[in-house]
Coordinates of C-alpha atoms in Angstrom, one line a residue:
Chain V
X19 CA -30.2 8.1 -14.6
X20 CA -30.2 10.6 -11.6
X21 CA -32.6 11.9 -9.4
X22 CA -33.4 15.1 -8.4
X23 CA -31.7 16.9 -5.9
X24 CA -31.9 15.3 -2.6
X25 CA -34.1 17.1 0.1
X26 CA -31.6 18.3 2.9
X27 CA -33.4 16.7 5.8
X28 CA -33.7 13.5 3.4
X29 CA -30.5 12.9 2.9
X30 CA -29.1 13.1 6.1
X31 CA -32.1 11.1 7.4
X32 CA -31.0 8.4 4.9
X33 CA -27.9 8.8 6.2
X34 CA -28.1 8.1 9.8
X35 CA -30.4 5.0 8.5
X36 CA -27.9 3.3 6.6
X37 CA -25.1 4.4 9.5
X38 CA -27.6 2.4 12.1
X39 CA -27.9 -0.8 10.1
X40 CA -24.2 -1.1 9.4
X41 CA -23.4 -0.7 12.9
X42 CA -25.7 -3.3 13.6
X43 CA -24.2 -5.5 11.0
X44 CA -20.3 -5.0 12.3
X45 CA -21.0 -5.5 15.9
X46 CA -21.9 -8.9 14.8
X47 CA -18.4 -9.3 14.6
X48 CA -16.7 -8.8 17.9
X49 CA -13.6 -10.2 16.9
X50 CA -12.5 -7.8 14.3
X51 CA -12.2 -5.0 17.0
X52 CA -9.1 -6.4 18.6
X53 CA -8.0 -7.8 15.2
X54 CA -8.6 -4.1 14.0
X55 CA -7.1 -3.0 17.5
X56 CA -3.9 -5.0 16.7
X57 CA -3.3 -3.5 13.5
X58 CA -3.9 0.0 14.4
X59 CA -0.9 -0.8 17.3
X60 CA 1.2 -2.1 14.8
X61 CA 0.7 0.6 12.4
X62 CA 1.4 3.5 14.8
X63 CA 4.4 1.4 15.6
X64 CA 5.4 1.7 12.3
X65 CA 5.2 5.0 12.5
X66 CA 7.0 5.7 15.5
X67 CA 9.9 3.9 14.8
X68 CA 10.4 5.7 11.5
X69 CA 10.1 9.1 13.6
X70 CA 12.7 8.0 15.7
X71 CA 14.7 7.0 13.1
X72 CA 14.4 10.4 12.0
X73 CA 15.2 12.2 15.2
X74 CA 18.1 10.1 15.8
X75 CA 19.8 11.8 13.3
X76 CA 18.1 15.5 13.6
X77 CA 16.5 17.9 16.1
X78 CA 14.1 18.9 13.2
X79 CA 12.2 18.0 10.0
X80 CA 12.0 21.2 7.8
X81 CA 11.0 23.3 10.9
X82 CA 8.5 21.0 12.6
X83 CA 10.0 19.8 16.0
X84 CA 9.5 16.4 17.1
X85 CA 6.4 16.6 19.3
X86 CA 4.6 18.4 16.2
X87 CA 5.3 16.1 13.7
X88 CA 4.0 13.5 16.4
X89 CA 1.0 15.7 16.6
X90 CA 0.9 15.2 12.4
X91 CA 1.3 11.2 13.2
X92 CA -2.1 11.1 15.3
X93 CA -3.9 13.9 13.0
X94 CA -2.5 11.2 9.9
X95 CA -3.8 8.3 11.7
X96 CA -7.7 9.9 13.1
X97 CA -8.0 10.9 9.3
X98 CA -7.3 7.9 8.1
X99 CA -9.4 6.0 10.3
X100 CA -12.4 8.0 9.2
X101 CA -11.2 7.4 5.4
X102 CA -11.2 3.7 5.9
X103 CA -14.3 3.6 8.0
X104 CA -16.9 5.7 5.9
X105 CA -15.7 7.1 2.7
X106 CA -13.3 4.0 1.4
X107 CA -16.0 1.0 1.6
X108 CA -18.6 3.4 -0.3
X109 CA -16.6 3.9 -2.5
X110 CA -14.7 0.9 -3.2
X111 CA -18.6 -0.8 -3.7
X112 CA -19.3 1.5 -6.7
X113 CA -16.0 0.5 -8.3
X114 CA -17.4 -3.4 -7.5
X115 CA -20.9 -2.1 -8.0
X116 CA -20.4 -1.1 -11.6
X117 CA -18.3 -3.6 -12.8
X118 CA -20.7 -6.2 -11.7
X119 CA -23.2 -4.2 -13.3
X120 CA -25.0 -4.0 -9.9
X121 CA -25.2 -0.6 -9.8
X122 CA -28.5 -0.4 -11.0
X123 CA -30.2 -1.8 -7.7
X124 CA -28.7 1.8 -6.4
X125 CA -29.6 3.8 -9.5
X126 CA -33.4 2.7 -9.3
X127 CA -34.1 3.1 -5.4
X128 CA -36.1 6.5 -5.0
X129 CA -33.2 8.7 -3.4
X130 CA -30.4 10.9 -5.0
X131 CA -27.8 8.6 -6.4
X132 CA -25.1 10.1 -5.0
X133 CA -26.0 10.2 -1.9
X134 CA -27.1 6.5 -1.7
X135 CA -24.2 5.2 -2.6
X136 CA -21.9 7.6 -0.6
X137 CA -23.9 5.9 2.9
X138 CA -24.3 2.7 2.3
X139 CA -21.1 0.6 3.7
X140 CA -19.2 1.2 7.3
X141 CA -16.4 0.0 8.6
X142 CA -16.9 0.5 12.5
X143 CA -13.8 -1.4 13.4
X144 CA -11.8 0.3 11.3
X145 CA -12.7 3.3 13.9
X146 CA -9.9 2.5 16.5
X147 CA -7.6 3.9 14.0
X148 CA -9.4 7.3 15.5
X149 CA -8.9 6.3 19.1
X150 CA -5.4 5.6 18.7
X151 CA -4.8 8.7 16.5
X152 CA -6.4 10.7 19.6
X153 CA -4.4 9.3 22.2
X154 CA -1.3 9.6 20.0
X155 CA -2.1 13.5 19.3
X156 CA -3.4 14.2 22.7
X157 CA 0.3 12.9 24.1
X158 CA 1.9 15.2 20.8
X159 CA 0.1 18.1 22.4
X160 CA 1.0 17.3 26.3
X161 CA 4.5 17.3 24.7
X162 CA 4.2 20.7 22.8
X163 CA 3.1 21.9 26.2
X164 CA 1.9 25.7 25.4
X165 CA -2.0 24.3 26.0
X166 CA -4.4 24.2 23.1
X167 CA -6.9 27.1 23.4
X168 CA -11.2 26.1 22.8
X169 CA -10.5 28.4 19.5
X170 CA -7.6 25.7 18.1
X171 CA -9.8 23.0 18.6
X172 CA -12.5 24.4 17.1
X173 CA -10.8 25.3 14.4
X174 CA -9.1 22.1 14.4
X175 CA -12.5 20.2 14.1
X176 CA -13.8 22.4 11.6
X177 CA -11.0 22.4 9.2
X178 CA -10.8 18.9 9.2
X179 CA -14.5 18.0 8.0
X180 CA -13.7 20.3 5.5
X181 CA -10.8 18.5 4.6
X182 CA -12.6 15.1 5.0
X183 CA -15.4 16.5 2.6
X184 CA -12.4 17.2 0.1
X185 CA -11.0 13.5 0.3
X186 CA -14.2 12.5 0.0
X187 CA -15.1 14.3 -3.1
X188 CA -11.3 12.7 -4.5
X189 CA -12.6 8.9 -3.8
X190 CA -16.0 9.8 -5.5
X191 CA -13.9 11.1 -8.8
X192 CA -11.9 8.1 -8.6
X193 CA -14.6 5.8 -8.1
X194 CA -16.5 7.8 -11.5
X195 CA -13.6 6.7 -12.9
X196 CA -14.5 3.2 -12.7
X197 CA -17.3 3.8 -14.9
X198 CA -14.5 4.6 -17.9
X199 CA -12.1 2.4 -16.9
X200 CA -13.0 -1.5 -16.2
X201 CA -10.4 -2.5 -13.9
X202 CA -9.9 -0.4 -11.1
X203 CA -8.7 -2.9 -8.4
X204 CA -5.7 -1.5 -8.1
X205 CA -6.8 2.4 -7.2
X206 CA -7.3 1.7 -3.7
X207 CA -3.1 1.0 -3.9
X208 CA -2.9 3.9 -5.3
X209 CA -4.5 6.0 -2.6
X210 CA -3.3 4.2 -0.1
X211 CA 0.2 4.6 -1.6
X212 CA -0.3 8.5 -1.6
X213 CA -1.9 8.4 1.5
X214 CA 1.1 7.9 3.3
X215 CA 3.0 11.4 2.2
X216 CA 0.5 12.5 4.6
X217 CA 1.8 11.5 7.7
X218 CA 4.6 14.4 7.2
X219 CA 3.2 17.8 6.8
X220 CA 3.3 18.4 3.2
X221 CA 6.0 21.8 3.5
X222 CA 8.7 19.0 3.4
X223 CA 8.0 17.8 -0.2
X224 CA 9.6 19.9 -3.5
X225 CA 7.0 22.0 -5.1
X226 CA 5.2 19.7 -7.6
X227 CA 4.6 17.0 -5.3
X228 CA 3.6 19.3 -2.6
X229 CA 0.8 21.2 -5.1
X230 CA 0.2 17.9 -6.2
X231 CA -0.7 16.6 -2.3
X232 CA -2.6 19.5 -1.7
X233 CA -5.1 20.6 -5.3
X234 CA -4.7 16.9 -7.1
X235 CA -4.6 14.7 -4.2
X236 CA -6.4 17.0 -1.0
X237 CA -4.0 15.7 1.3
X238 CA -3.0 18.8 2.8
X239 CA -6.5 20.4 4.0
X240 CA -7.1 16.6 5.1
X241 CA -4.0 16.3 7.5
X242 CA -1.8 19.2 6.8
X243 CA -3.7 21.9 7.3
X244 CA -5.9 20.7 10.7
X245 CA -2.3 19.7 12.5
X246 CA -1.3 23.5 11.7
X247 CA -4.3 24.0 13.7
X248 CA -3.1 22.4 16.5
X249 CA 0.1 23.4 16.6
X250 CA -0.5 27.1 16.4
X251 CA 0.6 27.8 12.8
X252 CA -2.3 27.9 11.6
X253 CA -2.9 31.3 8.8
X254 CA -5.9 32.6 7.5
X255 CA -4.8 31.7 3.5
X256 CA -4.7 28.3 4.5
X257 CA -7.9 27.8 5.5
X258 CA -9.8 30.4 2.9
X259 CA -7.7 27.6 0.2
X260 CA -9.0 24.7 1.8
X261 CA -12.6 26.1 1.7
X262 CA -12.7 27.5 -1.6
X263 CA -10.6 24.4 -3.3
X264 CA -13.2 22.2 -1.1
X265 CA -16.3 23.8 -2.7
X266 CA -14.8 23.6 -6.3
X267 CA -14.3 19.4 -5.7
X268 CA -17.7 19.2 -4.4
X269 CA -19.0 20.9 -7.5
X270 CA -16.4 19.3 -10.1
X271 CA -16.5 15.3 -8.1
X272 CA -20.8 15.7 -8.7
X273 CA -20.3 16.7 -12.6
X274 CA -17.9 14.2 -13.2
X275 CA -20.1 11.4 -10.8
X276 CA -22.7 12.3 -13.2
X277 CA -21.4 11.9 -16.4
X278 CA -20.4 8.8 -15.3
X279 CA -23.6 8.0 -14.4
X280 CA -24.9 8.5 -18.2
X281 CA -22.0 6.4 -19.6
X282 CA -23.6 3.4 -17.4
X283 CA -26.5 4.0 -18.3
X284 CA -26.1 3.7 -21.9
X285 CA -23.0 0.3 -21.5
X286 CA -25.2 -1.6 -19.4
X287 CA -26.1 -5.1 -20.2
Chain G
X2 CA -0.3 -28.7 -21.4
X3 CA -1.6 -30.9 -24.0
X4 CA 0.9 -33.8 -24.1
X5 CA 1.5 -35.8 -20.7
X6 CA 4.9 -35.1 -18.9
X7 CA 6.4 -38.5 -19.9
X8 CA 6.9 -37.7 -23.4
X9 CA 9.2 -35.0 -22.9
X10 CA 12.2 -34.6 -20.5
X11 CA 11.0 -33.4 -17.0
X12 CA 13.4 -30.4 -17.2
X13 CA 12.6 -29.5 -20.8
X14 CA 8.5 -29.5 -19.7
X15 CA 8.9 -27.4 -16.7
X16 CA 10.8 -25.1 -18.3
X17 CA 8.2 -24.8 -21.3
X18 CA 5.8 -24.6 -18.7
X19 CA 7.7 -21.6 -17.0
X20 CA 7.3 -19.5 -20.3
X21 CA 3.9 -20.2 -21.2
X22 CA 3.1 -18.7 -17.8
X23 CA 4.9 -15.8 -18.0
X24 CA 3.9 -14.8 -21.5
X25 CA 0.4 -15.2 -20.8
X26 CA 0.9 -13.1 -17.5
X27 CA 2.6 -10.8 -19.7
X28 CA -0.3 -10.2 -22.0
X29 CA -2.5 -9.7 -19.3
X30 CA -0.5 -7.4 -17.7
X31 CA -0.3 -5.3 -20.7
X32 CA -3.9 -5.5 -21.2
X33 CA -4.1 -3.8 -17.9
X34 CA -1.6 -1.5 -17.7
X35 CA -3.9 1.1 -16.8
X36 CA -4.2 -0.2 -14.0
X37 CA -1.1 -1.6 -13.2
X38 CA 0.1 2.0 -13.7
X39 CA -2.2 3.7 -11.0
X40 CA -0.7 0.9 -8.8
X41 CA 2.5 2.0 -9.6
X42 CA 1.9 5.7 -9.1
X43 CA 1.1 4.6 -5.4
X44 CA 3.9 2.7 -4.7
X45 CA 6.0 5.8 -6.0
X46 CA 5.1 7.7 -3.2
X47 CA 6.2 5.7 -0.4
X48 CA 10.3 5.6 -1.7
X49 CA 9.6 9.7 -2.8
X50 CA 8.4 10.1 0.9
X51 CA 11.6 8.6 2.2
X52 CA 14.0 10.1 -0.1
X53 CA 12.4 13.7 0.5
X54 CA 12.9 12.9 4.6
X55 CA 16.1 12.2 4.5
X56 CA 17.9 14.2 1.8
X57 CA 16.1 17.0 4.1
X58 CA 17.8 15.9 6.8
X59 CA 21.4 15.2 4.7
X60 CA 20.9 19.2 3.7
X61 CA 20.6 20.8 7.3
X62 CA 23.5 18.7 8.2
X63 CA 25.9 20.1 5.7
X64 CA 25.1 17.6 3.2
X65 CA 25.1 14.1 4.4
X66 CA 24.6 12.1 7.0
X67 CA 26.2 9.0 7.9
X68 CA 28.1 9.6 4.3
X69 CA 24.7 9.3 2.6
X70 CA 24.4 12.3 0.7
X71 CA 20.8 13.3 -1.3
X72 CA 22.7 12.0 -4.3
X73 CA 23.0 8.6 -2.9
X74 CA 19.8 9.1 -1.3
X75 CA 18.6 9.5 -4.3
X76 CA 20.2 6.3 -5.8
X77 CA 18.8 4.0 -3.1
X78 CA 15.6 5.0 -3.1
X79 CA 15.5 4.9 -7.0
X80 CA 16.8 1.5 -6.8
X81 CA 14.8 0.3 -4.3
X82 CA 11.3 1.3 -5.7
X83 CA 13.0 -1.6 -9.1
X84 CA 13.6 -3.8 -6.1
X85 CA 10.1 -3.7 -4.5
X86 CA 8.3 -4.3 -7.5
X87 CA 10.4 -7.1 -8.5
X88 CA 9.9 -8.4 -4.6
X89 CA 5.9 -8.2 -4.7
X90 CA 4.4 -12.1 -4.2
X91 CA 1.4 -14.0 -3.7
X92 CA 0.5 -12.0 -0.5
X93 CA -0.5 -14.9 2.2
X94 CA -3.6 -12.3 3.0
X95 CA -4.9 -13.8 -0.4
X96 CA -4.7 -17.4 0.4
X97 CA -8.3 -17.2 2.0
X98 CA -9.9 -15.8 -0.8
X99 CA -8.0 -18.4 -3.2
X100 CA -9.3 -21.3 -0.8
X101 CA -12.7 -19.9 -0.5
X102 CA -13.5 -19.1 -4.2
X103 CA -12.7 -23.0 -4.5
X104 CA -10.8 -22.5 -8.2
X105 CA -7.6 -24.0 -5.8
X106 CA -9.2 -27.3 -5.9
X107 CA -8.1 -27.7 -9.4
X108 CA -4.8 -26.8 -9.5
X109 CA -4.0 -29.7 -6.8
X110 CA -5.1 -32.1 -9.5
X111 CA -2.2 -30.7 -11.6
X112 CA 0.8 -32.9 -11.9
X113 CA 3.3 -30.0 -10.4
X114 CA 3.3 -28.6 -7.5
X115 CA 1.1 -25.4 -7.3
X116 CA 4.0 -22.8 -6.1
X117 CA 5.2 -22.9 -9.7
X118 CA 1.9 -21.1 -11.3
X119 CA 2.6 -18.4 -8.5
X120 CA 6.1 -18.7 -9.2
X121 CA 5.7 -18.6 -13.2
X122 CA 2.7 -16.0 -13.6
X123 CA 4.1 -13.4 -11.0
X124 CA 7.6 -13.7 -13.0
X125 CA 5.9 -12.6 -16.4
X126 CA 4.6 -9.9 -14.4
X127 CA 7.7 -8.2 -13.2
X128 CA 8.9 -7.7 -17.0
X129 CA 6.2 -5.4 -17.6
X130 CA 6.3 -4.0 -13.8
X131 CA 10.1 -3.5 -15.4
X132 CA 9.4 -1.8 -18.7
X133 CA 6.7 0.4 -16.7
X134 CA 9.5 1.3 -14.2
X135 CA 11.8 2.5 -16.8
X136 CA 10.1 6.2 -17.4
X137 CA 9.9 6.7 -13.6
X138 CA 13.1 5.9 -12.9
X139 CA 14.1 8.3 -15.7
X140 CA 11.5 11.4 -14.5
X141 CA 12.5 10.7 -10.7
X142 CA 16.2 10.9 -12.0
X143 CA 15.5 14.1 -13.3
X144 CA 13.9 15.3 -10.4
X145 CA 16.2 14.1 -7.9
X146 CA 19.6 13.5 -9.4
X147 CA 21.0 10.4 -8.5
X148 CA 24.5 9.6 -7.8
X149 CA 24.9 5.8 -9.3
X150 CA 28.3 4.0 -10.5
X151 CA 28.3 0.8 -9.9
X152 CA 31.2 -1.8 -11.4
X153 CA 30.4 -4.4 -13.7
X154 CA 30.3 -6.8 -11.5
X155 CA 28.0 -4.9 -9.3
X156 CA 25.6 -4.9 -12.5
X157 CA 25.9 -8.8 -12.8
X158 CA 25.5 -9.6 -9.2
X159 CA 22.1 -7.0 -9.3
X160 CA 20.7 -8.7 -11.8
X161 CA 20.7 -12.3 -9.7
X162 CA 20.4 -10.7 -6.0
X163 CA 16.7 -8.9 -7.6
X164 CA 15.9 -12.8 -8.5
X165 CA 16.9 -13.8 -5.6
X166 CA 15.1 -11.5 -3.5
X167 CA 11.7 -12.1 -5.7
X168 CA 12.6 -16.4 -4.9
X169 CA 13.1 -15.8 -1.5
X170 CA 10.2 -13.5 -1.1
X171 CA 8.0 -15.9 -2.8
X172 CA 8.8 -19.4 -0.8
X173 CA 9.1 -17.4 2.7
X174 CA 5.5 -15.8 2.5
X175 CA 4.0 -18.5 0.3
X176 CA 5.3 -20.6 3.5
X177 CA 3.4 -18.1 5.7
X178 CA 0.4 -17.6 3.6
X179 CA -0.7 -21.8 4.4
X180 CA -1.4 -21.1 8.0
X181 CA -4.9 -20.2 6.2
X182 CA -5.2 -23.9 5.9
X183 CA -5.3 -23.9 9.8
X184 CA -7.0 -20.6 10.9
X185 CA -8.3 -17.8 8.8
X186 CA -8.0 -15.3 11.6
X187 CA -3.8 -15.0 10.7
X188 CA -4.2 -11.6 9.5
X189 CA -2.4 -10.5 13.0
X190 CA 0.1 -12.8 12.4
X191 CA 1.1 -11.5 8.7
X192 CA 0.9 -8.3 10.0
X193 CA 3.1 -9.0 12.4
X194 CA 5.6 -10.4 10.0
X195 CA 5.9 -7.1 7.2
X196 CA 6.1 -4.7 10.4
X197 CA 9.6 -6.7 11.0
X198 CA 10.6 -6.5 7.6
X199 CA 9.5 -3.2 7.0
X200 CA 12.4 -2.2 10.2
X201 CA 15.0 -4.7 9.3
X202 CA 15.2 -5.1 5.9
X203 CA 16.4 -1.8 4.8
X204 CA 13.3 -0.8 3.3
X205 CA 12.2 2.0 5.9
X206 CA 15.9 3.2 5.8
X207 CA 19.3 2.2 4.7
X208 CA 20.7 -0.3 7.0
X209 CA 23.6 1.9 8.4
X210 CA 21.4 4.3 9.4
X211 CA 19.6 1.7 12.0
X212 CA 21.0 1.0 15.4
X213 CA 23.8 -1.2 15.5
X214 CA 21.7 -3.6 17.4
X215 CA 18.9 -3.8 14.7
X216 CA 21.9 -4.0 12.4
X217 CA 23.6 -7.2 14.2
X218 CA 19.4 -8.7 15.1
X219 CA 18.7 -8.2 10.9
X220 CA 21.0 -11.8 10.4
X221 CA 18.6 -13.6 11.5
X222 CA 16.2 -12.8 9.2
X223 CA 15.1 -13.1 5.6
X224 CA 14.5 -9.9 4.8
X225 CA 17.5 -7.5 4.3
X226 CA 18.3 -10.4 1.4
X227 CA 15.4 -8.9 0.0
X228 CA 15.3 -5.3 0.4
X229 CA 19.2 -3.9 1.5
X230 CA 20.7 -6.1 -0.3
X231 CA 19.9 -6.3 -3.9
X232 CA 19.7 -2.2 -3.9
X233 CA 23.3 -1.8 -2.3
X234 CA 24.5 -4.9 -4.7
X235 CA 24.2 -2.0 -7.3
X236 CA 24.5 1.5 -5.5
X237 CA 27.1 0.7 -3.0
X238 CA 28.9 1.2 -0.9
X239 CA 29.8 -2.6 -1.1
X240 CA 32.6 -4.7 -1.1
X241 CA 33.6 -7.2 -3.3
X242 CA 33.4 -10.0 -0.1
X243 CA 29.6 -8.4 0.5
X244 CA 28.7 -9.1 -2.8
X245 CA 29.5 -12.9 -2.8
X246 CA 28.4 -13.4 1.3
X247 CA 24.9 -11.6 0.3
X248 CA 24.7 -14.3 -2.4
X249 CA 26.1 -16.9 -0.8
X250 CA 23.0 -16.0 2.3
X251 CA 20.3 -15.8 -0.7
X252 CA 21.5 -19.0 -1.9
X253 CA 21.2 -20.3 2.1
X254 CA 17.2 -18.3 2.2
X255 CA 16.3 -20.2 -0.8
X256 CA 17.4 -23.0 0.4
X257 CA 15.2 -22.7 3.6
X258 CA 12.6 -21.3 1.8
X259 CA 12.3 -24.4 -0.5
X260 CA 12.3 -26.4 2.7
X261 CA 9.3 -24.5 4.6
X262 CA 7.5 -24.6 1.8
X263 CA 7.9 -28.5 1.1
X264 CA 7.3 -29.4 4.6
X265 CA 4.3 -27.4 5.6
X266 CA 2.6 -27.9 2.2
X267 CA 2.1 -31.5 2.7
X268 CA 0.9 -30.9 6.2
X269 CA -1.3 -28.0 4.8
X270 CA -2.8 -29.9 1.9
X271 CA -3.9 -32.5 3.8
X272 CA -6.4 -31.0 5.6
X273 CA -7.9 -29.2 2.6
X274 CA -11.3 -30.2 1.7
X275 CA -13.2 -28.4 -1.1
X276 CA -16.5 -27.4 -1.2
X277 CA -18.7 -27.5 -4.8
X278 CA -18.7 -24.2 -6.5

């Protein structure tokens, strides 16, 4: 089953619709923000005890400094944040979705597939990740002290949609995925598990796992590549990759989503 | 179980019991083990992260620091990824859904006490989390040659300190996981409790490369019986006077672990009232 392609204006319209509602629906629960709030202190805690650990012993981590690798920290933590708020719960309810064999209720509604099922869920609360990621980076970049120019910011801002719209495309292969294989509980470990190489720039790793952080898992051009931007190491190869691998997942994740699709079609019950 | 308890020995039935739960949570496992091997691709990363820090940091300081070199690096982290698999419980975060799904109801009308199916099905588990871990071990040996020689008696106390550590591990957080009896919102609390294990149990790092303070405050705690521990028991350095005081404070953890557990359960159960599903 899939629809035709979805009408520009229609899908983001659809979009900001579904955003709206599930705003409405979390700020039903109040609570969860400080809950949220507590964990996102606890994590970054987490994270800044392990950096001191590591500058205890060094001045430097494979030539970042310790203010820039704080800046990587807050860039880790805003990304994540965004991961966990609008691309995770999507994608997570199409692993559900099909297993359940609920899917269909998405597949018959008159919209492109895709996108429907990309927009439905969001996690609001699970946006103070992105505050405390700001304030984290902002005090990385007080630290670095050389001022951040309108052009690093852009190109900070820019480079990480781009690299959002790359982790995005990942989750929507690995949620495909769940159309093959039943049980896919466990893949949310899994990213989360890799997730966390992030929150050190991906130079450090030995060659295999850092090709493998930045064309298998887009890690890099999601975290990476953005805190280069920063940090004023940003080069133009870096970016031309993370656009042109980009626009190769959105192609590949959208052929893979839909022969899926076609394999659901044909198992359901 | 098909025959009541009387007719055998007590002993003889719970053991009997033991294996049936672990060989039907071994079959499931390996039904699975798709799955169970994307969750073990993930928790690779976290040791590999770790390891890749600090041998960076052992290399740009002429090869080791604190006498850790990346071989021994290497070893620990190796170890430790065995260790944390074997260590993975009931998680108390799941006590909500196992309470609110209602199939908990049922297993209080059991004549045991309901920490043995947790107990019994996560052990079968860990055999196949151990046969999975094998390769990886192998591929991250290749990758990142490990320095390992541990004694015999290194290799025997291993092998009870990672039983210990899962025992331990299971009582203290099933212990935890009943506040849900009293409040569901506990998810702070939990929290709370693996970001202190994470710093003093040796996971994050090897204890000598903490503080001497967070050293000394790690005592007082559970958790480097769980973590530091079993993965030095094999990789050293150790003595032989560790070896037997690490067991000897297992011994003491499962002792208060067993205790927790009684003692809240029966205040925990008694406020449980189901709900027809």
């Amino acid at each position: 089953m899939q629809g035709r392609d979805p009408h520009r204006t229609g899908a983001a319209r659809l979009a900001l619709t579904f955003l709206r509602v599930g705003v409405m629906n979390e700020v039903q629960y109040r609570v969860n923000f400080f809950i949220q709030l507590v964990q996102s202190l606890l994590t970054i805690a987490t994270g800044l005890t392990a950096l001191a650990l590591v500058f205890s012993q060094t001045d430097d981590l494979g030539g970042w400094t310790r203010p820039q690798l704080l800046a990587v920290m807050g860039v880790f933590t805003i990304v994540g944040g965004m991961i966990r708020s609008v691309i995770q719960p999507n994608m997570q309810r199409v692993v559900e979705d099909v297993r359940e064999g609920r899917l269909d209720f998405a597949l018959t509604k008159p919209a492109d597939a895709q996108v429907l099922v990309s927009v439905r869920d969001v996690r609001l609360w699970q946006l103070t990740d992105v505050g405390v990621g700001l304030i984290v980076l902002v005090i990385a970049l007080i630290q670095i002290g050389d001022g951040v120019g309108w052009q690093a910011i852009v190109a900070f801002v820019g480079i990480l949609a781009i690299g959002l719209v790359a982790i995005y495309c990942f989750w929507l292969m690995l949620a495909s995925a769940s159309f093959w294989l039943v049980r896919m509980n466990e893949v949310q470990e899994l990213f989360d598990g890799v997730y966390r190489a992030g929150q050190y720039p991906v130079g450090i790793y030995p060659g295999w796992l850092k090709y493998g952080l930045t064309f298998l898992v887009p890690l890099a051009f999601a975290v990476t590549v953005p805190s280069e931007a920063v940090t004023g190491r940003l080069t133009w190869q870096a970016v031309t990759v993370a656009g042109a691998t980009t626009v190769v997942l959105l192609a590949l994740s959208r052929w893979f989503w839909q022969r899926g699709l076609r394999r659901y079609g044909g198992a359901s019950s | 179980m098909t025959r009541p308890m009387a007719e055998e020995s007590k002993p003889h039935a719970m053991v009997s019991m033991y294996l049936t739960l672990m060989r039907t949570s071994i079959i499931t496992q390996f039904q699975y083990r798709a799955a169970t091997y994307f969750y073990m691709i993930g928790m690779i990363v976290e040791p590999v992260i770790y390891l890749v820090v600090w041998s960076t940091i052992a290399r740009s300081h002429g090869g080791s620091v604190q006498g850790f070199t990346p071989g021994t690096f290497a070893a620990y982290y190796i170890v430790w990824m065995l260790v944390r698999n074997v260590n993975i419980v009931f998680a108390p975060f799941f006590w909500e859904w196992r309470i609110k799904e209602g199939n908990f109801a049922s297993q209080l009308l059991k004549p045991v006490h309901p920490i043995h199916y947790d107990l019994g099905e996560f052990a079968g588990g860990k055999v196949v989390v151990i046969i999975l871990w094998l390769p990886i071990a192998l591929a991250l040996a290749l990758v990142f040659h490990p320095s390992l020689d541990p004694s015999v008696l290194q290799c025997v106390v291993f092998f009870f300190a990672i039983w210990g550590a899962y025992l331990i591990r299971s009582l203290v957080l099933w212990a935890l996981g009943l506040i849900t009896f009293w409040t569901t919102r506990a998810s702070a609390i939990y929290e709370a409790y693996f970001l202190s294990e994470l710093l003093l149990s040796g996971r994050l790092v090897p204890m000598q490369l903490m503080p001497k303070w967070a050293q000394q405050l790690s005592w007082a705690f559970p958790f480097r019986w769980t973590f530091a521990f079993p993965i030095t028991s094999l990789t050293g350095p150790i003595t032989q006077r560790e070896l037997l005081e690490g067991l000897a404070m297992q011994s003491l953890w499962i002792g208060v672990g067993t205790l927790l557990v009684a003692m809240v359960w029966r205040r925990a159960v008694a406020r449980f009232s189901s709900v027809g599903g």
